[in-house]
């Protein structure tokens, strides 16, 4: 269920005093912290609430919450002399992003208006995946692990005003302090999620605080805005904020925010008793505190390589657990891993995972079993031999199988299952469907007639275990060899199999081919090829005696023009 929006009419009435200095910039006077107006400031009606159709999911892999590594600055490309209010403009952007673009919510995490007011944007809080930075050419999704801040307006020719600079500096400074970022770092390396490879594999090196144009060259935002000016000021604020602890006006609880995570203590005394120290107990709104969470689990995708900052141990994320490597550098590479893809994370992040089995390198060309399954070891991994029938076909000997304990079996990474050789004919025990194995895929025979006319023998079919073929990708139907002529039984059209596709041929080509190519009529379902040219009905009516016939029920399988 979507959460209900509560309109906080008394948001700015806090126990702390709020300054109206700096050209209208709102901040907490006793701490210099930026004041962030809640989402409910603009998402303030049932009709607007209903537009929220995207909610972050912690159970996805990768999770929609990720540790923050960068801050990306944008502009909204809306009028600088806007005839509507900032709130109305944000509502318009929300409708455009959520409905027109189909993103289900506003794309930016924060927005700053021309009076320097800061608004909470995307639902989900700190570290949530937004929709502000995707490089479509490279298929790199920078929305994971970044915060998008956008200035209302367009700034290719004019600069933002001092109030906007001040608010941006405070906001970037506070987000840097709470996420352990260095806003002055111009060469931070990180791995970006690639939507083609479905993994954090794209290397990127650049500033922690950067513009949209820095990650996508077709973009121009934030225009002439001086990011260096924001970086310098933000670094000063970060130093000021970094040892703050926080409290709201309606609770004695205090909070420590570090590395994007919030820790709660019942009182200041409890915090001190835990060994904590601080420079200032800063009052802020509960809404601003709720941008962070104690329980939000920042999960990395299976296959991610992680290393705690300042430590040498590398971990593999597998099935939601961390597995340590007990291998040499050479073996690490032989297992198919790359040290350049190791992601450095805060040590506290690793504490959220349970530990899986240690990873060891399996010596090659051994047959091993734990008494349940048999494996072949190869390139440091174990490969499952899926059945006794396959074991026999491959010529393995049971006397060569070594029994080892389950713990050692678990320490070896899984490789691809051992497959049947190409041209194997196989069906499972409880299924009549017959398949041809080729290139690691299974190809289905759609009729007994096609099986026989392709020259296959029934006594060559292997009966495999039930579900054994689940490890094979479906390749489609078993097709005829190139050069074979085909015709459906209820159609005069004739086709030549060429490069795995059907090519409609003319009369002259047919006459040349008929003396040297086998000519087979096929059920329509077997003609599941791509049709490259249309055929003329008249061209083939003079050759009816040359054709064989197949059931009409399979007509719909013919490719369309």
PDB file of C-alpha atoms in Angstrom, residues 212-401:
ATOM      1  CA  UNK A 212      24.613  15.916 -15.187  1.00  0.00           C
ATOM      2  CA  UNK A 213      26.739  16.807 -18.217  1.00  0.00           C
ATOM      3  CA  UNK A 214      29.759  15.105 -16.602  1.00  0.00           C
ATOM      4  CA  UNK A 215      28.115  11.691 -16.912  1.00  0.00           C
ATOM      5  CA  UNK A 216      26.120  12.209 -20.099  1.00  0.00           C
ATOM      6  CA  UNK A 217      27.712  14.422 -22.743  1.00  0.00           C
ATOM      7  CA  UNK A 218      24.418  15.134 -24.496  1.00  0.00           C
ATOM      8  CA  UNK A 219      23.209  17.002 -21.395  1.00  0.00           C
ATOM      9  CA  UNK A 220      24.116  20.607 -20.540  1.00  0.00           C
ATOM     10  CA  UNK A 221      22.952  20.979 -16.945  1.00  0.00           C
ATOM     11  CA  UNK A 222      23.783  22.517 -14.574  1.00  0.00           C
ATOM     12  CA  UNK A 223      25.014  25.021 -17.172  1.00  0.00           C
ATOM     13  CA  UNK A 224      27.380  27.744 -15.924  1.00  0.00           C
ATOM     14  CA  UNK A 225      26.751  26.976 -12.253  1.00  0.00           C
ATOM     15  CA  UNK A 226      30.139  26.862 -10.495  1.00  0.00           C
ATOM     16  CA  UNK A 227      30.422  23.389  -9.037  1.00  0.00           C
ATOM     17  CA  UNK A 228      33.851  24.259  -7.693  1.00  0.00           C
ATOM     18  CA  UNK A 229      32.325  27.068  -5.639  1.00  0.00           C
ATOM     19  CA  UNK A 230      29.756  24.640  -4.223  1.00  0.00           C
ATOM     20  CA  UNK A 231      32.441  22.031  -3.504  1.00  0.00           C
ATOM     21  CA  UNK A 232      34.622  24.505  -1.598  1.00  0.00           C
ATOM     22  CA  UNK A 233      31.778  25.842   0.535  1.00  0.00           C
ATOM     23  CA  UNK A 234      30.327  22.384   1.094  1.00  0.00           C
ATOM     24  CA  UNK A 235      33.681  21.133   2.389  1.00  0.00           C
ATOM     25  CA  UNK A 236      33.648  23.859   5.051  1.00  0.00           C
ATOM     26  CA  UNK A 237      30.135  22.949   6.125  1.00  0.00           C
ATOM     27  CA  UNK A 238      30.958  19.253   6.155  1.00  0.00           C
ATOM     28  CA  UNK A 239      33.760  19.847   8.641  1.00  0.00           C
ATOM     29  CA  UNK A 240      31.351  21.762  10.819  1.00  0.00           C
ATOM     30  CA  UNK A 241      28.611  19.119  10.684  1.00  0.00           C
ATOM     31  CA  UNK A 242      30.682  15.936  10.846  1.00  0.00           C
ATOM     32  CA  UNK A 243      30.600  15.501  14.635  1.00  0.00           C
ATOM     33  CA  UNK A 244      26.987  16.535  15.145  1.00  0.00           C
ATOM     34  CA  UNK A 245      24.386  14.368  16.782  1.00  0.00           C
ATOM     35  CA  UNK A 246      20.712  15.152  16.297  1.00  0.00           C
ATOM     36  CA  UNK A 247      17.390  15.303  18.063  1.00  0.00           C
ATOM     37  CA  UNK A 248      13.856  16.361  17.190  1.00  0.00           C
ATOM     38  CA  UNK A 249      11.747  18.655  19.342  1.00  0.00           C
ATOM     39  CA  UNK A 250       9.225  15.998  20.355  1.00  0.00           C
ATOM     40  CA  UNK A 251      11.476  13.240  21.740  1.00  0.00           C
ATOM     41  CA  UNK A 252      14.457  12.825  24.075  1.00  0.00           C
ATOM     42  CA  UNK A 253      15.997  10.398  21.592  1.00  0.00           C
ATOM     43  CA  UNK A 254      19.268  11.377  19.964  1.00  0.00           C
ATOM     44  CA  UNK A 255      20.663  10.166  16.652  1.00  0.00           C
ATOM     45  CA  UNK A 256      24.086   9.663  15.137  1.00  0.00           C
ATOM     46  CA  UNK A 257      24.161   9.622  11.315  1.00  0.00           C
ATOM     47  CA  UNK A 258      27.210   8.197   9.580  1.00  0.00           C
ATOM     48  CA  UNK A 259      27.801   6.388   6.281  1.00  0.00           C
ATOM     49  CA  UNK A 260      24.155   6.939   5.431  1.00  0.00           C
ATOM     50  CA  UNK A 261      22.908   5.039   8.481  1.00  0.00           C
ATOM     51  CA  UNK A 262      21.075   6.402  11.512  1.00  0.00           C
ATOM     52  CA  UNK A 263      21.780   5.088  15.003  1.00  0.00           C
ATOM     53  CA  UNK A 264      19.245   5.874  17.734  1.00  0.00           C
ATOM     54  CA  UNK A 265      19.952   6.309  21.456  1.00  0.00           C
ATOM     55  CA  UNK A 266      17.270   6.858  24.068  1.00  0.00           C
ATOM     56  CA  UNK A 267      19.127   9.793  25.673  1.00  0.00           C
ATOM     57  CA  UNK A 268      22.326  11.779  25.319  1.00  0.00           C
ATOM     58  CA  UNK A 269      23.573   9.873  28.341  1.00  0.00           C
ATOM     59  CA  UNK A 270      23.098   6.566  26.557  1.00  0.00           C
ATOM     60  CA  UNK A 271      25.038   7.893  23.585  1.00  0.00           C
ATOM     61  CA  UNK A 272      27.886   9.044  25.838  1.00  0.00           C
ATOM     62  CA  UNK A 273      27.854   5.707  27.673  1.00  0.00           C
ATOM     63  CA  UNK A 274      28.353   3.907  24.361  1.00  0.00           C
ATOM     64  CA  UNK A 275      31.611   5.808  23.915  1.00  0.00           C
ATOM     65  CA  UNK A 276      30.210   8.442  21.613  1.00  0.00           C
ATOM     66  CA  UNK A 277      31.397  12.041  21.483  1.00  0.00           C
ATOM     67  CA  UNK A 278      29.968  15.030  19.666  1.00  0.00           C
ATOM     68  CA  UNK A 279      30.541  18.701  18.978  1.00  0.00           C
ATOM     69  CA  UNK A 280      26.884  19.762  18.983  1.00  0.00           C
ATOM     70  CA  UNK A 281      23.455  18.329  19.758  1.00  0.00           C
ATOM     71  CA  UNK A 282      21.565  19.794  16.793  1.00  0.00           C
ATOM     72  CA  UNK A 283      17.758  20.055  16.802  1.00  0.00           C
ATOM     73  CA  UNK A 284      16.158  19.210  13.433  1.00  0.00           C
ATOM     74  CA  UNK A 285      12.683  18.216  12.286  1.00  0.00           C
ATOM     75  CA  UNK A 286      11.695  14.578  12.609  1.00  0.00           C
ATOM     76  CA  UNK A 287      10.980  14.535   8.887  1.00  0.00           C
ATOM     77  CA  UNK A 288      14.581  15.471   8.131  1.00  0.00           C
ATOM     78  CA  UNK A 289      15.817  12.791  10.523  1.00  0.00           C
ATOM     79  CA  UNK A 290      13.533  10.275   8.809  1.00  0.00           C
ATOM     80  CA  UNK A 291      15.426  10.699   5.566  1.00  0.00           C
ATOM     81  CA  UNK A 292      17.786   8.214   7.239  1.00  0.00           C
ATOM     82  CA  UNK A 293      17.014   4.882   8.858  1.00  0.00           C
ATOM     83  CA  UNK A 294      18.451   2.375  11.308  1.00  0.00           C
ATOM     84  CA  UNK A 295      16.870  -0.598   9.566  1.00  0.00           C
ATOM     85  CA  UNK A 296      17.233   0.148   5.875  1.00  0.00           C
ATOM     86  CA  UNK A 297      19.293  -2.697   4.500  1.00  0.00           C
ATOM     87  CA  UNK A 298      21.567  -1.598   1.689  1.00  0.00           C
ATOM     88  CA  UNK A 299      22.005  -4.792  -0.291  1.00  0.00           C
ATOM     89  CA  UNK A 300      24.436  -5.382  -3.098  1.00  0.00           C
ATOM     90  CA  UNK A 301      23.635  -7.606  -6.057  1.00  0.00           C
ATOM     91  CA  UNK A 302      24.747 -11.228  -6.033  1.00  0.00           C
ATOM     92  CA  UNK A 303      28.122 -11.435  -7.725  1.00  0.00           C
ATOM     93  CA  UNK A 304      29.327  -8.115  -6.273  1.00  0.00           C
ATOM     94  CA  UNK A 305      32.899  -7.995  -4.994  1.00  0.00           C
ATOM     95  CA  UNK A 306      33.253  -5.933  -1.807  1.00  0.00           C
ATOM     96  CA  UNK A 307      36.149  -4.803   0.346  1.00  0.00           C
ATOM     97  CA  UNK A 308      35.949  -2.838   3.570  1.00  0.00           C
ATOM     98  CA  UNK A 309      37.750   0.496   3.396  1.00  0.00           C
ATOM     99  CA  UNK A 310      41.275   0.140   4.763  1.00  0.00           C
ATOM    100  CA  UNK A 311      41.204  -3.661   4.692  1.00  0.00           C
ATOM    101  CA  UNK A 312      42.582  -6.207   2.232  1.00  0.00           C
ATOM    102  CA  UNK A 313      39.985  -8.992   2.454  1.00  0.00           C
ATOM    103  CA  UNK A 314      37.664  -9.299  -0.541  1.00  0.00           C
ATOM    104  CA  UNK A 315      34.151 -10.712  -0.264  1.00  0.00           C
ATOM    105  CA  UNK A 316      31.780 -12.146  -2.836  1.00  0.00           C
ATOM    106  CA  UNK A 317      28.055 -11.515  -2.347  1.00  0.00           C
ATOM    107  CA  UNK A 318      26.200 -14.760  -3.011  1.00  0.00           C
ATOM    108  CA  UNK A 319      22.581 -15.494  -2.083  1.00  0.00           C
ATOM    109  CA  UNK A 320      22.586 -12.518   0.272  1.00  0.00           C
ATOM    110  CA  UNK A 321      25.678 -13.696   2.180  1.00  0.00           C
ATOM    111  CA  UNK A 322      29.326 -12.693   2.173  1.00  0.00           C
ATOM    112  CA  UNK A 323      31.904 -15.280   1.164  1.00  0.00           C
ATOM    113  CA  UNK A 324      35.581 -14.671   1.823  1.00  0.00           C
ATOM    114  CA  UNK A 325      38.290 -15.752  -0.614  1.00  0.00           C
ATOM    115  CA  UNK A 326      40.976 -18.194   0.495  1.00  0.00           C
ATOM    116  CA  UNK A 327      42.786 -18.190  -2.854  1.00  0.00           C
ATOM    117  CA  UNK A 328      45.903 -16.693  -4.396  1.00  0.00           C
ATOM    118  CA  UNK A 329      45.817 -13.685  -6.715  1.00  0.00           C
ATOM    119  CA  UNK A 330      46.397 -16.009  -9.671  1.00  0.00           C
ATOM    120  CA  UNK A 331      43.560 -18.302  -8.595  1.00  0.00           C
ATOM    121  CA  UNK A 332      41.307 -15.269  -8.080  1.00  0.00           C
ATOM    122  CA  UNK A 333      41.833 -14.369 -11.744  1.00  0.00           C
ATOM    123  CA  UNK A 334      41.408 -17.992 -12.874  1.00  0.00           C
ATOM    124  CA  UNK A 335      38.015 -18.021 -11.169  1.00  0.00           C
ATOM    125  CA  UNK A 336      37.032 -15.226 -13.532  1.00  0.00           C
ATOM    126  CA  UNK A 337      37.236 -12.278 -11.114  1.00  0.00           C
ATOM    127  CA  UNK A 338      38.861  -8.895 -11.652  1.00  0.00           C
ATOM    128  CA  UNK A 339      40.389  -6.853  -8.826  1.00  0.00           C
ATOM    129  CA  UNK A 340      39.383  -3.686 -10.696  1.00  0.00           C
ATOM    130  CA  UNK A 341      35.738  -4.582 -10.029  1.00  0.00           C
ATOM    131  CA  UNK A 342      36.148  -4.780  -6.252  1.00  0.00           C
ATOM    132  CA  UNK A 343      33.937  -2.160  -4.615  1.00  0.00           C
ATOM    133  CA  UNK A 344      35.234  -0.402  -1.492  1.00  0.00           C
ATOM    134  CA  UNK A 345      32.484   0.015   1.124  1.00  0.00           C
ATOM    135  CA  UNK A 346      32.117   1.211   4.673  1.00  0.00           C
ATOM    136  CA  UNK A 347      32.983  -1.569   7.175  1.00  0.00           C
ATOM    137  CA  UNK A 348      29.603  -1.103   8.833  1.00  0.00           C
ATOM    138  CA  UNK A 349      27.920  -2.197   5.606  1.00  0.00           C
ATOM    139  CA  UNK A 350      29.578  -5.596   5.768  1.00  0.00           C
ATOM    140  CA  UNK A 351      28.310  -6.150   9.315  1.00  0.00           C
ATOM    141  CA  UNK A 352      24.766  -6.364   7.979  1.00  0.00           C
ATOM    142  CA  UNK A 353      25.509  -9.594   6.113  1.00  0.00           C
ATOM    143  CA  UNK A 354      25.818 -13.085   7.463  1.00  0.00           C
ATOM    144  CA  UNK A 355      28.858 -15.068   6.353  1.00  0.00           C
ATOM    145  CA  UNK A 356      28.673 -17.904   3.865  1.00  0.00           C
ATOM    146  CA  UNK A 357      31.204 -20.633   3.189  1.00  0.00           C
ATOM    147  CA  UNK A 358      34.814 -19.659   2.547  1.00  0.00           C
ATOM    148  CA  UNK A 359      35.795 -19.812  -1.140  1.00  0.00           C
ATOM    149  CA  UNK A 360      38.572 -22.220  -2.082  1.00  0.00           C
ATOM    150  CA  UNK A 361      40.076 -23.093  -5.449  1.00  0.00           C
ATOM    151  CA  UNK A 362      39.261 -26.594  -6.670  1.00  0.00           C
ATOM    152  CA  UNK A 363      42.083 -28.460  -8.359  1.00  0.00           C
ATOM    153  CA  UNK A 364      41.097 -29.305 -11.926  1.00  0.00           C
ATOM    154  CA  UNK A 365      39.921 -32.516 -13.572  1.00  0.00           C
ATOM    155  CA  UNK A 366      38.700 -34.298 -10.456  1.00  0.00           C
ATOM    156  CA  UNK A 367      35.441 -36.143 -10.007  1.00  0.00           C
ATOM    157  CA  UNK A 368      34.096 -35.528  -6.518  1.00  0.00           C
ATOM    158  CA  UNK A 369      30.918 -36.270  -4.594  1.00  0.00           C
ATOM    159  CA  UNK A 370      29.399 -35.602  -1.199  1.00  0.00           C
ATOM    160  CA  UNK A 371      27.254 -38.714  -1.558  1.00  0.00           C
ATOM    161  CA  UNK A 372      24.424 -36.741  -3.153  1.00  0.00           C
ATOM    162  CA  UNK A 373      25.688 -35.188  -6.379  1.00  0.00           C
ATOM    163  CA  UNK A 374      28.724 -35.813  -8.560  1.00  0.00           C
ATOM    164  CA  UNK A 375      30.832 -32.896  -9.773  1.00  0.00           C
ATOM    165  CA  UNK A 376      33.660 -32.361 -12.220  1.00  0.00           C
ATOM    166  CA  UNK A 377      36.173 -29.743 -11.065  1.00  0.00           C
ATOM    167  CA  UNK A 378      37.426 -27.350 -13.707  1.00  0.00           C
ATOM    168  CA  UNK A 379      39.074 -23.895 -13.567  1.00  0.00           C
ATOM    169  CA  UNK A 380      38.737 -23.831  -9.793  1.00  0.00           C
ATOM    170  CA  UNK A 381      34.981 -24.461  -9.765  1.00  0.00           C
ATOM    171  CA  UNK A 382      32.724 -27.482  -9.457  1.00  0.00           C
ATOM    172  CA  UNK A 383      30.435 -28.492 -12.319  1.00  0.00           C
ATOM    173  CA  UNK A 384      27.443 -30.700 -11.635  1.00  0.00           C
ATOM    174  CA  UNK A 385      27.140 -33.911 -13.646  1.00  0.00           C
ATOM    175  CA  UNK A 386      23.359 -33.926 -13.938  1.00  0.00           C
ATOM    176  CA  UNK A 387      22.703 -37.689 -14.174  1.00  0.00           C
ATOM    177  CA  UNK A 388      24.175 -41.150 -14.217  1.00  0.00           C
ATOM    178  CA  UNK A 389      23.337 -41.373 -17.894  1.00  0.00           C
ATOM    179  CA  UNK A 390      25.447 -38.333 -18.683  1.00  0.00           C
ATOM    180  CA  UNK A 391      28.218 -39.672 -16.456  1.00  0.00           C
ATOM    181  CA  UNK A 392      28.256 -42.872 -18.526  1.00  0.00           C
ATOM    182  CA  UNK A 393      28.055 -41.128 -21.926  1.00  0.00           C
ATOM    183  CA  UNK A 394      31.070 -38.982 -21.045  1.00  0.00           C
ATOM    184  CA  UNK A 395      33.057 -42.103 -20.257  1.00  0.00           C
ATOM    185  CA  UNK A 396      33.633 -41.367 -16.573  1.00  0.00           C
ATOM    186  CA  UNK A 397      34.488 -44.188 -14.168  1.00  0.00           C
ATOM    187  CA  UNK A 398      32.923 -44.521 -10.729  1.00  0.00           C
ATOM    188  CA  UNK A 399      36.249 -45.746  -9.401  1.00  0.00           C
ATOM    189  CA  UNK A 400      37.670 -42.313 -10.148  1.00  0.00           C
ATOM    190  CA  UNK A 401      35.113 -40.442  -8.017  1.00  0.00           C
TER     191      UNK A 401
END
